[in-house]
Amino acid sequence: MAEPALANEEETKTEYVKLISSDGFEFTIHREAAMRSGTIKNMLSGPVQFRESLENVIPFHDIKAVILEIVCRYLYYKWQYEGSVTEIPEFKIDPEMVLETLMTADFLDC
Amino acid sequence: MPKQVKSLVAICQETLSMNLDGLASIGDVPYSLIKSALQRATAQQLHLIELHNPHLVPQSHELWLAHVLQYSDLRQALSEGQYKDPSCWRDLYLTRYQEMEERKRMISEKVKNQYNKIRNEKAARSIKVINGHHLPPSKRISRGTQLHDASPQTSRLFMATKKAASKSYAIYNSRVTKRQPVTPARAHLHRPSPVPFVKPPSKLEKQYQANYRRFGHTPTIPNTLPLIPPSPAAASNCTSTSEHTQFQRQPPSRLPPSPKSSSKKPAAIVNYNIFQQLT
């Protein structure tokens, strides 16, 4: 994901979070989107002793980049359509990834 | 009421249940996660997945219940309290399934055999079209009737029709006086010609024409026939005197020959042996 132009460095720190996959890819997403995952939410806004809550960076040593990308896509999908009164389109997943995505989704509680 | 966005877990489970045919090894996924997907699997799919993932077997007994319940008699037995042990359900279903398949196969074999038998019987009785060249040659009636391979009965009928047709056509052929009888043997000779032609006059006809020219009229028979044999003078005019002269009845003559007029020339000279001469 390309990093957008940032007006205020202070605000961007809290507006975006960075998720890092096991193979080194970095995914910078809106904090709001990341909050849709229960696990990430706990990591970011839980007890302060989590390093992640200070730096807004979460490394995932078990999650591959392809799967993390699907998760990020889903988090935005959820953020966009939650509370919507219009018809919500189907979120499609590639059957090849479905087993790993299932495990990851279960882990991330989303 | 706003719709709830489905959780990613739920979406994954749904996608999985749609694609169970491609599922082989599930890897590290815990049974609890795929249970809901496997509940929607057919017996075939479930069986294959268990083959690929034996570690699931101890946990998947309950999944077979739904399949066992498909058989009504087993359903009955279950409600009565039999087969309480979940682990036996799998075998119960599989053996039952095998039985049904075997029965189906036998029935289809029987039906096929019967169908083939009936079909063979029908084929044996049916009319077959064979190439006309290989037919045995039919009996020939006569040289002249080679138009078709007809039976003698039909050929006679055909000949009779031809005869009748030619007879009716002969009305328009007035020149021909004497007609030869049409028999099957002479059928090939007698054909009604489309164009009427005049046959050359026969010997008899020639004689008639000669007499006509000579005497100016056709021969007539007088009312009274004198029963006197012709005089020797008249008899000498005959060209031949054969024993076969059967025409002893008085031939037509103008005047009976009398001694008085023996010196005179006879009014009519009739060749009594005309028929002899012509045959």
PDB file of C-alpha atoms in Angstrom, chain A residues 3-38:
ATOM      1  CA  GLU A   3       1.884   5.818   1.792  1.00  0.00           C
ATOM      2  CA  PRO A   4      -0.324   8.888   1.318  1.00  0.00           C
ATOM      3  CA  ALA A   5       0.989  12.450   1.685  1.00  0.00           C
ATOM      4  CA  LEU A   6       0.927  13.343   5.349  1.00  0.00           C
ATOM      5  CA  ALA A   7      -0.022  16.833   6.518  1.00  0.00           C
ATOM      6  CA  ASN A   8       0.697  16.421  10.179  1.00  0.00           C
ATOM      7  CA  GLU A   9       3.303  13.918  11.318  1.00  0.00           C
ATOM      8  CA  GLU A  10       1.774  13.749  14.756  1.00  0.00           C
ATOM      9  CA  GLU A  11      -1.607  12.760  13.448  1.00  0.00           C
ATOM     10  CA  THR A  12      -0.317  10.245  10.932  1.00  0.00           C
ATOM     11  CA  LYS A  13       1.371   8.352  13.673  1.00  0.00           C
ATOM     12  CA  THR A  14      -1.918   7.522  15.239  1.00  0.00           C
ATOM     13  CA  GLU A  15      -3.928   7.440  12.027  1.00  0.00           C
ATOM     14  CA  TYR A  16      -1.967   4.604  10.417  1.00  0.00           C
ATOM     15  CA  VAL A  17      -0.596   1.382  11.716  1.00  0.00           C
ATOM     16  CA  LYS A  18       1.933  -0.913  10.124  1.00  0.00           C
ATOM     17  CA  LEU A  19       1.505  -4.658   9.910  1.00  0.00           C
ATOM     18  CA  ILE A  20       4.579  -6.667   8.971  1.00  0.00           C
ATOM     19  CA  SER A  21       4.289 -10.177   7.490  1.00  0.00           C
ATOM     20  CA  SER A  22       6.624 -13.098   8.225  1.00  0.00           C
ATOM     21  CA  ASP A  23       8.397 -12.604   4.886  1.00  0.00           C
ATOM     22  CA  GLY A  24       9.138  -8.908   5.470  1.00  0.00           C
ATOM     23  CA  PHE A  25       6.330  -7.123   3.678  1.00  0.00           C
ATOM     24  CA  GLU A  26       4.919  -4.034   5.417  1.00  0.00           C
ATOM     25  CA  PHE A  27       1.278  -3.124   5.187  1.00  0.00           C
ATOM     26  CA  THR A  28       0.354   0.382   6.322  1.00  0.00           C
ATOM     27  CA  ILE A  29      -3.357   0.671   6.951  1.00  0.00           C
ATOM     28  CA  HIS A  30      -5.696   3.075   8.695  1.00  0.00           C
ATOM     29  CA  ARG A  31      -5.960   2.561  12.365  1.00  0.00           C
ATOM     30  CA  GLU A  32      -9.726   2.480  12.045  1.00  0.00           C
ATOM     31  CA  ALA A  33      -9.556  -0.433   9.643  1.00  0.00           C
ATOM     32  CA  ALA A  34      -7.064  -2.304  11.833  1.00  0.00           C
ATOM     33  CA  MET A  35      -9.409  -1.903  14.787  1.00  0.00           C
ATOM     34  CA  ARG A  36     -11.929  -4.148  13.075  1.00  0.00           C
ATOM     35  CA  SER A  37      -9.662  -7.034  14.067  1.00  0.00           C
ATOM     36  CA  GLY A  38     -10.200  -7.917  17.714  1.00  0.00           C
TER      37      GLY A  38
END
